[in-house]
Amino acid sequence: MLEEELRRINQDFYSRRIDRTEQTIDLEESLSKEVGWGCYENQYQGFQLATNLVNIDWDSTNISILDIGCGYGALARYLREKKGFQGKYTGIDILATFSEKASELQGNDNRNNFISGDALSYNWKNSKYDFVVSLGTLSVNYDYPEPYGKESLEFAFKLVNLICQLSCRYACLYYPNEKNSPLIQRMTSTDMAFYDPGDIEKMFKEVTSGNYKKLITKSYPTADNVKTITSICFEK
């Protein structure tokens, strides 16, 4: 799938969410909904789980984090305020409106860097990060308006491959869990993709050839919830 097509699908997906979002006095609540989270609490819980699954010294200035599909940069704020993160944060989003807003909201901290572009085609050169996260990119149905299927699975595989290439310690990937999703949700949320956790874990195992220490999948806030994160650890 070409970058222009990826951008169009993402633009349409998030435009629908922005159009459905009622502006409230609570800016965090509105921004969370615009980038695809049902509410700020859902977004916060995702950040909390992803960061609790890794063993990182947040106080170290030598730590680097890459956030693929960074939206408005809320993870950067969470890391600084809740984890006391002192290292380098890089966020990339295929939608310039998101990355530009992220720079406006979080760019006053020179440890934060925001990129507008497609992570899959971006020239990462020899970049490596201690922690690579993607907490929303796989929510988009890349087969739309058809049901999620071949294109979405191919995109997921490429994304898993990329985050494993760029990570030297940990990576976390969020996706809607097909097994925990009621049929009515999948039928009505036609622009979303849902994944079998077993398929996602197979992708991680394939692209790493089994060279990892630990692979964990957790749904939240309860084990039967659709919101799911798979985390991989490369440290021996």
XYZ file of C-alpha atoms in Angstrom:
236
model
C 0.000 0.000 0.000
C 1.397 3.396 -1.022
C 2.109 6.121 1.520
C -0.533 8.378 -0.073
C -3.184 5.680 0.390
C -2.126 5.066 3.999
C -2.372 8.788 4.681
C -5.817 9.035 3.072
C -7.209 6.113 5.075
C -5.807 7.544 8.302
C -7.084 11.026 7.472
C -10.594 9.696 6.839
C -10.516 7.519 9.978
C -9.502 10.326 12.319
C -11.657 12.954 10.595
C -14.693 10.862 11.487
C -13.574 10.762 15.124
C -12.891 14.488 15.240
C -16.327 15.190 13.733
C -17.964 13.018 16.417
C -16.046 14.625 19.282
C -17.922 17.248 21.259
C -15.556 19.957 22.426
C -15.525 20.180 26.202
C -13.844 22.319 28.810
C -11.589 19.315 29.491
C -9.003 19.624 26.707
C -7.349 16.261 27.498
C -10.708 14.489 27.134
C -11.388 16.083 23.744
C -7.895 15.432 22.392
C -8.000 11.788 23.517
C -11.241 11.203 21.624
C -9.959 12.944 18.498
C -7.029 10.526 18.216
C -9.274 7.476 18.565
C -9.453 6.743 22.293
C -12.945 6.527 23.739
C -11.934 8.783 26.600
C -8.869 10.101 28.406
C -9.069 7.294 30.981
C -8.688 4.674 28.229
C -5.648 6.486 26.867
C -4.128 6.889 30.335
C -4.627 3.184 31.120
C -2.886 2.247 27.860
C 0.108 4.417 28.700
C 0.196 2.999 32.217
C 0.175 -0.638 31.076
C 2.724 -0.117 28.283
C 5.203 1.613 30.588
C 4.667 -0.853 33.438
C 5.530 -3.788 31.156
C 9.114 -2.565 30.747
C 12.022 -2.242 33.157
C 13.438 1.176 32.337
C 15.292 3.716 34.446
C 13.102 6.701 33.600
C 15.478 9.082 35.386
C 18.318 8.317 32.983
C 19.081 10.934 30.344
C 20.491 8.170 28.117
C 17.114 6.514 27.467
C 15.461 7.014 24.061
C 11.817 6.359 23.189
C 10.098 6.231 19.792
C 6.318 6.674 19.597
C 4.874 5.549 16.231
C 1.486 7.123 15.605
C 2.096 9.730 18.303
C -1.093 11.727 17.708
C -0.981 14.889 19.797
C 2.025 13.686 21.802
C 0.092 12.753 24.948
C 2.531 9.929 25.724
C 5.387 12.439 25.932
C 3.469 14.413 28.529
C 2.558 11.264 30.451
C 6.188 10.132 30.530
C 7.447 13.506 31.746
C 4.746 14.069 34.361
C 3.961 10.568 35.616
C 7.254 8.716 35.107
C 9.706 11.569 35.541
C 11.224 10.610 32.186
C 14.461 12.510 31.538
C 15.538 10.980 28.230
C 14.848 11.653 24.552
C 11.351 11.215 23.124
C 10.643 11.036 19.379
C 7.108 10.923 18.035
C 6.101 10.332 14.410
C 2.661 10.560 12.833
C 1.553 10.188 9.241
C -0.919 13.050 9.713
C 0.790 16.442 9.755
C -2.143 17.966 11.649
C -1.383 15.632 14.557
C 2.407 15.995 14.631
C 2.189 19.788 14.249
C -0.304 20.009 17.123
C 1.961 17.732 19.177
C 4.858 20.130 18.602
C 2.639 23.000 19.688
C 1.517 21.212 22.865
C 4.709 19.372 23.876
C 7.477 20.971 21.810
C 8.519 23.481 24.450
C 10.571 20.639 25.953
C 13.683 20.344 23.762
C 14.007 16.673 24.715
C 10.891 16.025 22.603
C 11.024 15.748 18.813
C 8.025 15.323 16.510
C 8.172 14.097 12.917
C 5.501 14.279 10.237
C 5.727 11.210 8.013
C 4.980 7.558 7.368
C 7.018 5.473 9.801
C 7.199 2.564 7.342
C 8.863 4.624 4.598
C 10.764 7.098 6.783
C 14.565 6.953 6.543
C 15.528 5.776 10.030
C 19.137 5.195 8.928
C 20.790 3.272 11.782
C 18.505 4.572 14.533
C 17.937 2.440 17.614
C 15.690 3.164 20.593
C 15.482 1.654 24.050
C 11.698 1.551 23.877
C 9.494 1.621 20.758
C 5.731 1.961 21.159
C 2.790 2.081 18.791
C -0.434 2.570 20.696
C -3.120 3.134 18.096
C -1.855 2.644 14.554
C -3.387 -0.834 14.311
C -6.856 0.440 15.221
C -7.310 1.574 11.604
C -8.877 -0.808 9.065
C -6.574 -0.585 6.039
C -9.033 -2.631 3.944
C -11.834 -0.091 4.452
C -14.572 0.079 3.193
C -14.165 -3.688 2.968
C -13.981 -5.685 6.227
C -10.527 -5.771 7.813
C -8.387 -8.511 6.322
C -5.413 -8.826 3.952
C -4.255 -5.178 3.839
C -4.602 -4.750 7.603
C -2.665 -7.941 8.325
C 0.088 -6.953 5.887
C 0.328 -3.522 7.506
C 0.484 -5.116 10.963
C 3.329 -7.397 9.886
C 5.323 -4.486 8.446
C 4.766 -2.472 11.624
C 5.846 -5.348 13.881
C 8.943 -5.808 11.728
C 9.770 -2.097 11.941
C 9.406 -1.742 15.703
C 11.562 -4.821 16.244
C 14.240 -3.408 13.923
C 14.258 -0.063 15.733
C 14.138 -1.371 19.302
C 17.221 -2.520 21.176
C 15.421 -3.298 24.459
C 11.610 -3.162 24.504
C 8.627 -2.664 22.214
C 4.879 -2.406 22.874
C 2.069 -2.657 20.339
C -1.591 -1.817 21.006
C -4.451 -3.300 18.978
C -8.169 -4.107 19.348
C -8.516 -7.770 20.342
C -10.745 -9.730 17.959
C -11.315 -12.529 20.466
C -12.532 -10.104 23.141
C -14.664 -8.007 20.805
C -18.430 -8.640 20.571
C -19.639 -9.347 17.046
C -21.880 -6.282 17.127
C -18.848 -4.064 17.805
C -16.961 -5.467 14.826
C -20.021 -5.136 12.593
C -20.699 -1.516 13.532
C -17.086 -0.294 13.793
C -16.337 -1.080 10.158
C -13.436 1.357 9.828
C -11.563 -0.369 12.658
C -9.386 -3.479 12.469
C -9.369 -6.227 15.090
C -6.609 -8.783 15.549
C -6.185 -12.225 17.045
C -3.436 -11.900 19.698
C -2.078 -15.243 18.521
C -1.506 -13.781 15.045
C 0.278 -10.736 16.472
C 2.531 -12.927 18.624
C 3.354 -15.083 15.576
C 4.435 -11.938 13.724
C 6.788 -10.987 16.562
C 8.241 -14.488 16.643
C 8.719 -14.565 12.870
C 10.433 -11.192 12.458
C 12.770 -11.836 15.419
C 13.422 -15.493 14.515
C 12.692 -16.193 18.167
C 15.564 -14.008 19.379
C 13.893 -12.329 22.329
C 13.716 -12.806 26.075
C 10.018 -12.376 26.796
C 6.750 -11.887 24.902
C 3.683 -10.815 26.883
C 0.108 -10.048 25.819
C -2.310 -8.324 28.194
C -5.796 -6.897 27.806
C -6.937 -4.063 30.035
C -8.445 -2.919 32.307
C -9.670 -6.539 32.549
C -8.465 -9.720 30.849
C -11.601 -9.950 28.685
C -11.425 -6.381 27.336
C -10.938 -5.513 23.664
C -8.035 -3.139 24.453
C -4.849 -5.234 24.206
C -1.089 -4.710 24.242
C 1.643 -7.139 23.216
C 5.067 -6.354 24.671
C 8.420 -7.834 23.689
C 11.685 -7.705 25.620
C 15.033 -8.173 23.860
C 17.279 -7.870 26.916
C 18.996 -11.098 27.903
